[in-house]
């Protein structure tokens, strides 16, 4: 199993009446709600928490990309990842990911990911999302019905730039480059493992299968509702005649651990409510630009997860959110049982643990994270013994890595240098 | 009006045809056009009306190769040629007006009469055009009509909005139609037309509904200024779908082209 500690980085100061007085948490969210001075502590605390997860033995620390978004103040995940590459030791740096259709030219992503892989000593997991309609179309202006074509070209260009050892010309529809020759290139060969976040687009299944990429379903509605979608994925895997390694798939799940089930509710319910009631308040007009999803996907009945459920989330209580699996919360034993159901039910080897939720303060987050790492994670380690050796979907770091801050405490004296660099007489 | 098919390089194109008189080509807006369109009926009284559907509209095949403004413009010229028409009266509404203006600009010697009805294609920072692609179905009538209530009735005519299949059909239609329209309208309905308007030689009439809330009437002046000798006709008690609210007045304005 691979457990990645993930933080969406929500803005924790949305007002109580946010939902009533604002149209959307995303795209046209009120500028005045962001306070740059307060964000200084918010960013640093969030990065501290990611670094803390590394010390507890999580397999990865995860970041993602959103724009103009009140629940994700990370328009550039690579900036956060650069900090993590320096300050974490063993965890994979899971960037899930860069919306490659947005970068012009996309070799910028090939270069930045290569830098992250080099700085981290080969610990990068590279995520290539198509991106949500809110980010890609409404914030970054990509034409909805051409987004997938542009994404595909960006992907092909990045992979070719990573794997070609001499300069080449790229005459694409969206990119014309006479001299592609990225420098630096990644440590991991032939390139860092690729994870593709998807939301039920059937074309994405085949794309992952064809390229041996891991398919990640990043949902906020929990594992029970994900069953149908993941069944569709595994059915496709079977149809295509490839193995059903659980590492071909990943799933994001909100997880909250306390001493008892009651304590979990008492400690965390307000933060869960903050997330589901305020953070997911997206104006439906931004959920799905016409042409963004393919006709085939619409016809399979997959609605955008940003289309609110009938009645909206506000009516969901703690009891409903936990029983319906949006949130897995409770004592270590409760969480272990439910995680086991999730892992077996969906057949997923990569878990993106959303262990910070809404406006949760750092102390509660550390408490829950530590309990999960010490009392739950060890018991879930050996869910798929048959696939222990499957390393196609995870990082291959250098054996010998340096740490940040490896310089001597003091600058050498002149005498020291004379000794070190003595010239033979 | 009768629905027929004509072959072009990219796809078989569906078109509505009817009426008798001088040839007229009508290019629809982002919402598409049906055989029951009141303006087409009005125009067909005095013209031979041809209204081709953009690929992906109605029941027509999609044409993924049509991606940018030049593709739309030349494709529509291909349609005119495939229909065997020479110098038809060229009429376009909204997105269709944008395409018609481009056609008249790239082949100025082939268009002598041009009618632009609330055309898209220009942008003025002082008067931003509403984002049609972020507008919910229930918000459409107020945005598109002078009389929102009557407009809502026109938009939903004959459809059962409580039918559970309605949403999926609506989403598929929207993805096909507005997905295609987005290639020249998203996220800003402007693709450089202002730098080409001066090439238009056609006798031009620019028609606008007085209460157009999607593309405000102030945009009419941009077209009047850009096209030599263009005549401006403003129509009271009409919104962006002036073609549905005041079809007679629009047909009359087009009639001025002779």
XYZ file of C-alpha atoms in Angstrom:
683
model
C 0.000 0.000 0.000
C 1.053 3.557 -0.644
C -0.364 6.240 1.636
C 0.047 9.835 0.558
C -0.714 12.613 3.020
C -2.611 15.236 1.086
C -3.647 18.791 1.818
C -5.939 20.697 -0.516
C -4.921 23.873 1.326
C -8.305 25.469 1.973
C -8.561 29.086 3.000
C -9.673 28.663 6.628
C -11.361 32.042 7.108
C -14.472 31.900 4.924
C -17.280 33.617 6.870
C -20.172 31.707 8.453
C -22.623 33.117 5.961
C -20.334 32.435 2.997
C -22.871 30.271 1.252
C -25.682 32.744 1.626
C -23.719 35.797 0.564
C -21.468 34.390 -2.154
C -22.161 32.817 -5.503
C -19.119 30.588 -5.692
C -16.004 29.469 -3.818
C -14.270 29.169 -7.161
C -13.597 31.332 -10.250
C -15.297 34.557 -9.131
C -14.790 34.206 -5.359
C -14.705 37.560 -3.555
C -11.159 38.989 -3.593
C -11.717 40.631 -0.215
C -11.984 37.255 1.516
C -8.295 36.554 0.949
C -5.985 38.230 3.432
C -2.363 38.110 2.227
C -0.951 38.860 5.679
C -2.889 35.991 7.266
C -1.911 33.688 4.406
C 1.706 33.888 5.534
C 0.942 31.720 8.563
C -1.577 29.586 6.673
C 0.900 28.586 3.974
C 3.703 27.892 6.399
C 1.504 25.832 8.717
C 0.215 23.796 5.792
C 3.749 23.131 4.580
C 4.818 22.222 8.132
C 2.013 19.662 8.257
C 3.123 18.096 4.975
C 6.665 17.863 6.324
C 5.346 16.388 9.574
C 3.642 13.596 7.612
C 7.028 12.632 6.143
C 8.455 12.102 9.633
C 5.600 9.699 10.475
C 6.302 7.323 7.604
C 3.714 8.259 5.032
C 4.817 7.016 1.604
C 4.103 10.326 -0.046
C 3.153 13.929 0.540
C 0.711 15.329 -1.983
C -0.112 18.674 -3.526
C -2.403 19.726 -6.356
C -3.305 22.669 -8.568
C -6.355 24.906 -8.403
C -6.934 28.468 -9.493
C -9.063 31.253 -8.002
C -10.300 28.746 -5.453
C -11.201 29.236 -1.787
C -10.465 25.634 -0.842
C -7.182 25.314 -2.690
C -4.743 28.194 -2.378
C -2.165 26.359 -4.476
C -2.232 27.704 -8.050
C 1.351 26.501 -8.397
C 1.842 23.168 -6.652
C 5.425 23.093 -7.891
C 6.334 25.939 -5.550
C 5.082 23.966 -2.558
C 6.674 20.792 -3.935
C 10.032 22.569 -4.219
C 9.872 23.348 -0.503
C 8.921 19.752 0.255
C 11.677 18.343 -1.940
C 14.149 20.150 0.303
C 12.571 19.616 3.685
C 11.289 16.027 3.473
C 13.560 12.977 3.499
C 11.877 9.810 2.331
C 8.329 10.495 1.230
C 7.549 10.663 -2.458
C 6.670 14.175 -3.584
C 3.336 13.567 -5.247
C 2.348 16.471 -7.467
C -1.148 15.596 -8.560
C -0.576 17.436 -10.675
C 0.157 20.062 -13.276
C -2.716 20.845 -15.653
C -0.552 20.449 -18.705
C -3.027 21.921 -21.183
C -2.540 25.276 -19.437
C 1.169 25.728 -20.000
C 2.581 27.308 -23.069
C 4.772 25.657 -24.006
C 4.193 22.568 -21.846
C 7.891 21.731 -21.795
C 7.853 24.141 -18.859
C 6.211 21.300 -16.920
C 8.781 18.809 -18.232
C 11.507 21.136 -16.961
C 9.988 21.936 -13.569
C 9.145 18.305 -12.870
C 12.689 17.374 -13.873
C 14.013 19.942 -11.393
C 11.767 18.562 -8.645
C 12.928 15.023 -9.406
C 16.573 16.083 -9.301
C 16.278 18.159 -6.128
C 14.345 15.385 -4.346
C 16.704 12.629 -5.483
C 14.140 10.859 -7.659
C 11.121 11.129 -5.363
C 8.687 12.763 -7.767
C 5.322 11.314 -8.766
C 4.143 13.300 -11.778
C 0.422 13.967 -12.080
C -1.111 15.150 -15.340
C -4.718 16.182 -14.838
C -6.837 17.529 -17.660
C -7.951 19.941 -14.942
C -11.420 20.858 -13.802
C -13.622 22.985 -15.997
C -13.428 25.756 -13.386
C -9.633 25.903 -13.547
C -9.015 25.065 -17.163
C -11.859 26.809 -18.934
C -13.277 29.518 -16.697
C -10.055 30.646 -14.980
C -7.439 29.871 -17.621
C -9.573 30.453 -20.709
C -8.934 27.209 -22.577
C -11.549 26.428 -25.209
C -13.607 23.584 -23.698
C -13.975 21.386 -26.769
C -10.292 21.696 -27.670
C -8.927 21.162 -24.147
C -8.489 17.399 -24.494
C -6.698 17.668 -27.824
C -4.354 20.262 -26.360
C -3.833 18.115 -23.255
C -2.963 15.111 -25.410
C -0.394 17.054 -27.378
C 1.122 18.481 -24.187
C 1.419 14.969 -22.751
C 3.075 13.567 -25.873
C 5.513 16.462 -25.974
C 6.481 16.170 -22.289
C 7.094 12.418 -22.504
C 9.118 12.826 -25.680
C 11.133 15.660 -24.102
C 11.875 13.437 -21.092
C 12.893 10.390 -23.070
C 14.735 11.767 -26.097
C 18.479 12.234 -25.807
C 19.019 14.696 -28.604
C 17.367 17.937 -29.689
C 14.233 17.438 -31.763
C 11.708 19.587 -33.582
C 8.061 19.605 -32.473
C 5.565 20.695 -35.060
C 2.332 20.358 -33.104
C -1.011 22.030 -33.551
C -0.653 23.935 -30.299
C 3.119 24.046 -29.939
C 5.724 24.811 -32.557
C 9.216 24.355 -31.180
C 12.271 24.024 -33.381
C 14.716 22.940 -30.665
C 13.313 20.821 -27.862
C 16.167 19.829 -25.611
C 15.189 20.030 -21.947
C 18.042 20.508 -19.585
C 17.913 19.231 -16.807
C 16.079 15.934 -17.239
C 14.618 13.706 -14.505
C 16.581 11.178 -12.460
C 13.909 8.478 -12.725
C 14.024 6.387 -15.900
C 12.505 6.310 -18.367
C 10.605 9.065 -16.543
C 8.912 9.624 -13.151
C 5.791 7.516 -12.517
C 2.707 9.192 -13.898
C -0.647 9.395 -12.140
C -3.691 10.700 -13.955
C -6.441 12.243 -11.837
C -9.778 11.516 -13.460
C -13.418 12.085 -12.679
C -15.069 9.375 -14.715
C -14.110 10.245 -18.292
C -14.037 6.903 -20.052
C -11.303 8.036 -22.451
C -9.016 8.527 -19.472
C -9.299 4.841 -18.501
C -7.799 3.737 -21.812
C -5.167 6.446 -21.701
C -3.941 5.115 -18.337
C -4.069 1.487 -19.400
C -2.222 2.141 -22.680
C 0.597 4.035 -20.971
C 0.866 2.122 -17.671
C -0.191 5.161 -15.670
C -2.097 5.010 -12.412
C -5.673 6.248 -12.538
C -6.565 8.414 -9.559
C -10.127 9.149 -8.674
C -10.083 12.331 -6.633
C -13.552 12.475 -5.205
C -14.937 14.226 -2.170
C -17.966 12.024 -1.925
C -16.238 8.979 -0.517
C -15.665 5.370 -1.355
C -19.240 4.087 -1.288
C -20.248 6.398 -4.111
C -17.055 5.653 -5.994
C -17.814 1.965 -6.377
C -19.693 2.244 -9.673
C -17.028 4.415 -11.256
C -14.147 2.222 -10.120
C -16.001 -0.903 -11.234
C -16.168 0.695 -14.669
C -12.424 1.262 -14.604
C -11.599 -2.313 -13.564
C -13.986 -3.699 -16.120
C -12.110 -1.754 -18.765
C -8.767 -3.011 -17.415
C -10.069 -6.564 -17.769
C -11.410 -5.940 -21.273
C -8.033 -4.659 -22.348
C -6.385 -7.830 -21.082
C -3.876 -6.262 -18.680
C -3.201 -7.228 -15.068
C -5.381 -5.860 -12.274
C -2.613 -4.562 -10.050
C -4.205 -2.361 -7.353
C -1.467 0.168 -8.004
C -3.110 0.937 -11.316
C -5.554 2.963 -9.234
C -5.636 5.589 -6.535
C -8.394 7.104 -4.472
C -8.709 10.239 -2.364
C -10.490 9.894 0.944
C -11.089 12.257 3.835
C -9.831 10.472 6.957
C -10.108 11.643 10.572
C -8.928 9.612 13.537
C -9.520 10.180 17.257
C -9.495 8.061 20.371
C -13.154 7.092 19.987
C -15.913 7.589 17.423
C -17.585 10.127 19.719
C -14.375 12.068 20.149
C -13.928 12.195 16.371
C -17.321 13.796 15.991
C -16.681 16.250 18.793
C -13.259 17.266 17.467
C -13.798 17.276 13.736
C -17.446 17.781 12.793
C -17.225 21.579 12.524
C -14.287 21.307 10.116
C -16.015 18.703 7.997
C -19.068 20.917 7.888
C -16.883 23.876 6.887
C -15.524 21.894 3.971
C -18.751 20.400 2.680
C -20.907 23.484 3.241
C -18.580 26.348 2.422
C -15.670 24.988 0.422
C -17.761 22.988 -2.020
C -20.102 25.875 -2.728
C -19.389 26.108 -6.452
C -21.691 28.006 -8.774
C -23.149 25.265 -11.010
C -22.625 27.456 -14.079
C -18.880 26.875 -13.651
C -19.073 23.119 -13.100
C -18.948 21.871 -16.640
C -18.308 24.134 -19.626
C -20.171 22.805 -22.675
C -17.736 20.754 -24.731
C -15.339 20.111 -21.831
C -16.553 16.569 -21.284
C -16.958 14.238 -24.226
C -20.387 13.131 -25.382
C -19.431 9.552 -24.519
C -18.743 10.531 -20.924
C -21.974 12.483 -20.566
C -23.879 9.543 -21.989
C -22.441 7.192 -19.366
C -24.316 9.389 -16.913
C -21.267 10.605 -15.019
C -22.143 14.041 -13.725
C -19.413 16.394 -12.653
C -18.749 15.933 -8.954
C -19.059 19.678 -8.645
C -22.675 19.423 -9.661
C -24.164 19.431 -6.155
C -26.114 16.369 -5.007
C -29.875 16.729 -4.908
C -30.691 18.898 -1.938
C -27.099 20.076 -1.588
C -24.530 19.127 1.015
C -25.929 21.413 3.718
C -28.475 18.862 4.732
C -25.851 16.216 5.363
C -25.083 15.736 9.037
C -21.933 14.242 10.525
C -23.783 10.937 10.837
C -24.761 10.936 7.178
C -21.355 12.078 5.954
C -19.634 9.274 7.867
C -22.229 6.572 7.205
C -22.338 7.344 3.497
C -18.557 7.289 3.395
C -17.866 10.886 2.332
C -15.695 10.944 5.413
C -14.027 8.025 7.185
C -13.820 9.060 10.822
C -13.710 7.536 14.255
C -11.517 5.439 16.498
C -8.452 3.737 14.998
C -10.382 0.479 14.838
C -13.403 2.048 13.105
C -11.139 3.770 10.600
C -9.150 0.575 10.010
C -12.307 -1.395 9.239
C -13.657 1.173 6.873
C -10.325 1.667 5.158
C -10.127 -2.063 4.630
C -13.572 -1.986 3.017
C -12.471 0.889 0.824
C -9.185 -0.697 -0.238
C -10.697 -4.101 -0.972
C -13.899 -2.758 -2.462
C -12.232 -0.394 -4.903
C -9.054 -2.497 -5.325
C -6.841 0.563 -4.868
C -3.208 0.504 -3.838
C -2.663 4.258 -3.726
C -4.573 6.166 -1.068
C -4.510 9.930 -1.055
C -5.303 10.618 2.583
C -7.090 13.941 2.948
C -6.100 14.363 6.575
C -6.549 18.079 6.737
C -10.101 19.151 6.217
C -11.683 22.592 5.896
C -10.616 24.972 8.644
C -8.973 22.344 10.844
C -6.280 23.787 13.103
C -2.784 22.272 13.098
C -2.994 20.638 16.525
C -6.073 18.578 15.664
C -4.567 17.713 12.316
C -1.337 16.463 13.913
C -3.297 14.420 16.457
C -5.387 12.704 13.796
C -2.417 12.197 11.473
C -0.286 10.625 14.207
C -3.051 8.246 15.259
C -3.534 7.174 11.656
C 0.186 6.673 11.078
C 0.716 4.692 14.277
C -2.497 2.786 14.803
C -4.114 2.386 11.406
C -1.539 2.488 8.629
C 0.591 -0.438 9.911
C -2.450 -2.707 9.931
C -3.275 -1.847 6.314
C 0.211 -2.343 4.952
C -0.193 -5.872 3.634
C -3.479 -5.719 1.826
C -2.021 -6.820 -1.508
C 0.910 -9.188 -0.842
C 0.769 -10.514 -4.419
C 1.637 -7.092 -5.752
C 4.409 -6.107 -3.331
C 6.963 -6.108 -6.121
C 4.947 -3.979 -8.482
C 7.073 -0.849 -8.754
C 5.692 0.450 -12.036
C 3.565 3.123 -10.397
C 5.810 4.478 -7.676
C 9.108 6.327 -7.356
C 12.611 4.867 -7.764
C 14.734 7.302 -5.725
C 18.514 7.376 -5.667
C 19.958 5.127 -2.958
C 22.285 7.855 -1.684
C 20.597 11.170 -1.261
C 21.798 14.387 0.304
C 19.742 16.431 2.749
C 18.972 20.074 2.760
C 21.228 22.055 5.073
C 24.242 19.829 4.563
C 26.799 22.629 4.622
C 29.253 22.832 7.545
C 28.042 25.090 10.360
C 30.839 27.567 9.766
C 32.647 28.743 6.703
C 36.154 27.248 6.480
C 39.092 29.320 7.561
C 41.857 30.240 5.173
C 44.081 27.624 6.834
C 41.454 24.925 6.313
C 41.273 25.728 2.624
C 45.042 25.794 2.263
C 45.079 22.281 3.691
C 42.241 20.983 1.582
C 43.569 22.469 -1.614
C 47.256 22.188 -0.907
C 49.430 22.463 -3.993
C 52.156 19.850 -4.329
C 55.542 21.522 -4.232
C -38.874 24.809 -44.271
C -37.370 21.541 -45.345
C -34.289 19.879 -43.791
C -31.758 18.652 -46.371
C -28.106 17.628 -46.522
C -25.244 18.891 -48.646
C -21.752 17.379 -48.739
C -18.704 19.481 -47.844
C -15.040 18.624 -47.268
C -15.356 18.250 -43.494
C -18.824 16.802 -43.006
C -22.246 16.441 -44.548
C -23.996 19.685 -43.640
C -27.667 19.849 -42.711
C -29.554 22.895 -43.938
C -33.066 24.253 -43.837
C -34.400 25.473 -47.146
C -37.682 27.025 -48.232
C -39.448 29.961 -49.857
C -39.129 31.592 -53.254
C -37.336 34.725 -54.409
C -33.744 35.956 -54.338
C -31.287 33.571 -52.630
C -30.585 34.316 -48.984
C -28.244 32.487 -46.605
C -29.034 32.685 -42.909
C -26.347 31.771 -40.367
C -27.727 30.915 -36.944
C -26.481 31.953 -33.513
C -25.059 29.823 -30.697
C -28.532 28.528 -29.814
C -29.055 27.011 -33.271
C -32.094 27.253 -35.490
C -35.142 25.080 -36.151
C -37.615 24.677 -39.020
C -40.159 26.566 -36.879
C -37.997 29.680 -36.579
C -40.284 32.715 -37.039
C -37.648 34.813 -38.833
C -36.974 32.082 -41.400
C -40.727 31.845 -42.033
C -40.913 35.605 -42.474
C -37.922 35.721 -44.830
C -39.195 32.740 -46.862
C -42.193 34.814 -47.946
C -39.974 36.840 -50.231
C -36.712 34.877 -50.474
C -35.313 31.465 -51.199
C -33.891 30.892 -47.687
C -30.971 28.545 -46.988
C -30.044 28.092 -43.321
C -27.087 25.699 -42.903
C -26.429 24.218 -39.471
C -22.935 24.441 -38.079
C -21.585 20.889 -37.699
C -22.670 19.495 -34.330
C -25.926 21.495 -34.309
C -29.300 19.762 -34.418
C -28.912 16.268 -35.781
C -25.880 17.116 -37.913
C -22.529 15.397 -37.786
C -19.639 16.996 -35.919
C -16.555 18.286 -37.704
C -13.619 18.196 -35.282
C -11.333 19.720 -37.942
C -13.165 23.038 -37.749
C -11.289 24.655 -34.895
C -10.695 28.350 -35.389
C -12.221 31.438 -36.952
C -10.630 30.888 -40.345
C -11.897 27.289 -40.395
C -15.456 28.430 -39.613
C -15.271 31.176 -42.238
C -13.926 29.042 -45.062
C -16.145 26.093 -44.181
C -19.209 28.310 -44.485
C -17.971 29.537 -47.869
C -17.648 25.861 -48.835
C -21.292 25.374 -47.852
C -22.412 28.345 -49.966
C -20.494 26.926 -52.903
C -21.832 23.410 -52.361
C -25.348 24.850 -52.399
C -24.523 26.362 -55.812
C -25.230 29.929 -54.687
C -23.641 33.062 -56.185
C -23.665 36.281 -54.177
C -26.637 35.407 -51.966
C -27.903 37.929 -49.449
C -25.804 36.976 -46.433
C -27.562 37.200 -43.069
C -26.141 36.196 -39.704
C -27.440 36.385 -36.183
C -25.116 36.657 -33.152
C -22.376 34.033 -33.709
C -23.727 33.671 -37.261
C -23.292 37.425 -37.686
C -19.674 37.109 -36.645
C -19.136 34.380 -39.249
C -21.015 36.347 -41.944
C -18.908 39.442 -41.284
C -15.719 37.365 -41.529
C -16.924 35.811 -44.784
C -17.615 39.235 -46.252
C -14.192 40.432 -45.083
C -12.155 37.553 -46.518
C -13.997 37.437 -49.865
C -15.230 41.025 -50.247
C -15.967 40.603 -53.954
C -18.361 37.743 -53.355
C -20.807 39.470 -50.982
C -22.778 42.515 -52.105
C -25.534 42.451 -49.463
C -24.918 41.709 -45.790
C -27.231 41.784 -42.761
C -25.722 41.462 -39.298
C -28.238 40.872 -36.506
C -26.775 41.509 -33.057
C -23.483 40.057 -34.287
C -20.725 38.844 -31.973
C -17.095 39.471 -32.855
C -16.155 42.743 -31.155
C -15.146 43.379 -27.560
C -15.245 46.583 -25.554
C -13.783 46.528 -22.029
C -16.238 49.212 -20.979
C -19.154 46.945 -21.931
C -18.186 43.340 -21.211
C -20.449 40.768 -22.851
C -22.099 38.340 -20.397
C -20.536 34.874 -20.163
C -23.020 32.731 -22.047
C -21.017 29.638 -21.136
C -21.468 30.182 -17.412
C -25.177 30.939 -17.653
C -27.630 28.443 -16.181
C -30.651 27.439 -18.265
C -33.002 29.226 -15.855
C -31.044 32.459 -16.297
C -31.236 32.381 -20.103
C -34.665 33.958 -20.722
C -33.820 37.145 -18.808
C -30.523 37.421 -20.657
C -31.861 36.727 -24.130
C -35.312 38.296 -24.311
C -36.953 41.659 -23.847
C -39.947 39.838 -22.376
C -38.350 37.118 -20.235
C -41.602 35.365 -19.420
C -42.771 35.051 -23.000
C -39.192 34.142 -23.958
C -39.064 31.313 -21.425
C -42.231 29.893 -22.937
C -40.643 30.059 -26.408
C -37.448 28.348 -25.234
C -39.177 25.440 -23.513
C -41.938 25.084 -26.106
C -42.959 21.469 -26.590
C -40.406 20.084 -24.148
C -41.157 18.425 -20.859
C -38.567 19.834 -18.476
C -39.619 17.410 -15.720
C -38.704 14.383 -17.837
C -35.648 12.684 -16.241
C -34.163 12.141 -19.697
C -34.444 15.855 -20.369
C -31.297 16.746 -18.412
C -29.096 14.253 -20.218
C -30.465 15.200 -23.623
C -30.009 18.848 -22.696
C -26.399 18.236 -21.589
C -25.553 16.294 -24.752
C -27.126 18.931 -27.010
C -25.360 21.680 -25.106
C -22.011 19.893 -25.270
C -22.364 19.386 -29.022
C -23.688 22.827 -29.897
C -22.115 25.196 -27.408
C -18.985 23.055 -27.429
C -18.624 23.876 -31.109
C -19.647 27.529 -30.651
C -17.022 27.822 -27.905
C -14.301 27.417 -30.486
C -14.943 30.964 -31.660
C -16.856 32.429 -28.692
C -15.088 31.092 -25.575
C -14.032 32.657 -23.284
C -14.316 36.001 -25.094
C -16.328 36.184 -28.325
C -13.658 38.063 -30.238
C -11.191 36.714 -32.797
C -9.753 39.814 -34.428
C -12.720 40.834 -36.583
C -12.188 44.540 -35.849
C -8.935 44.479 -37.848
C -10.751 43.029 -40.877
C -14.092 44.897 -40.920
C -12.657 47.566 -43.233
C -12.357 44.985 -46.016
C -16.130 44.534 -46.260
C -17.561 46.087 -49.450
C -21.128 44.811 -49.156
C -24.080 47.079 -48.631
C -24.586 46.326 -44.948
C -27.431 46.671 -42.512
C -26.771 46.185 -38.792
C -29.869 45.198 -36.809
C -30.082 45.323 -33.014
C -32.753 44.777 -30.369
C -33.000 47.815 -28.099
C -32.989 45.730 -24.942
C -30.254 43.271 -25.870
C -28.672 42.290 -22.539
C -26.224 39.727 -23.959
C -24.454 41.931 -26.497
C -25.467 45.482 -25.559
C -26.648 47.722 -28.437
C -23.600 49.942 -27.937
C -21.728 47.320 -29.977
C -23.755 48.329 -33.039
C -21.653 51.475 -33.284
C -18.463 49.453 -33.583
C -19.866 47.691 -36.639
C -21.280 50.892 -38.112
C -17.926 52.577 -37.693
C -15.954 49.657 -39.075
C -18.021 48.910 -42.189
C -18.160 51.655 -44.796
C -21.737 52.889 -45.342
C -23.335 50.458 -42.904
C -26.868 51.321 -41.928
C -28.095 50.820 -38.368
C -31.611 49.630 -37.544
C -32.589 49.426 -33.908
C -35.694 47.511 -32.978
C -37.731 48.352 -29.883
C -39.105 45.756 -27.468
C -36.564 43.165 -28.480
C -33.651 41.497 -26.736
C -30.768 39.463 -28.152
C -33.230 37.002 -29.689
C -34.754 39.832 -31.719
C -35.202 37.212 -34.433
C -37.832 35.486 -32.290
C -39.351 38.537 -30.622
C -39.671 40.821 -33.647
C -39.227 38.689 -36.778
C -41.283 41.018 -39.001
C -39.237 44.081 -38.118
C -35.994 42.161 -38.687
C -37.204 40.885 -42.082
C -38.145 44.441 -43.027
C -34.675 45.687 -42.119
C -33.105 42.958 -44.255
C -35.523 43.942 -47.031
C -33.757 47.292 -47.287
C -30.871 45.481 -48.973
C -33.110 44.909 -52.008
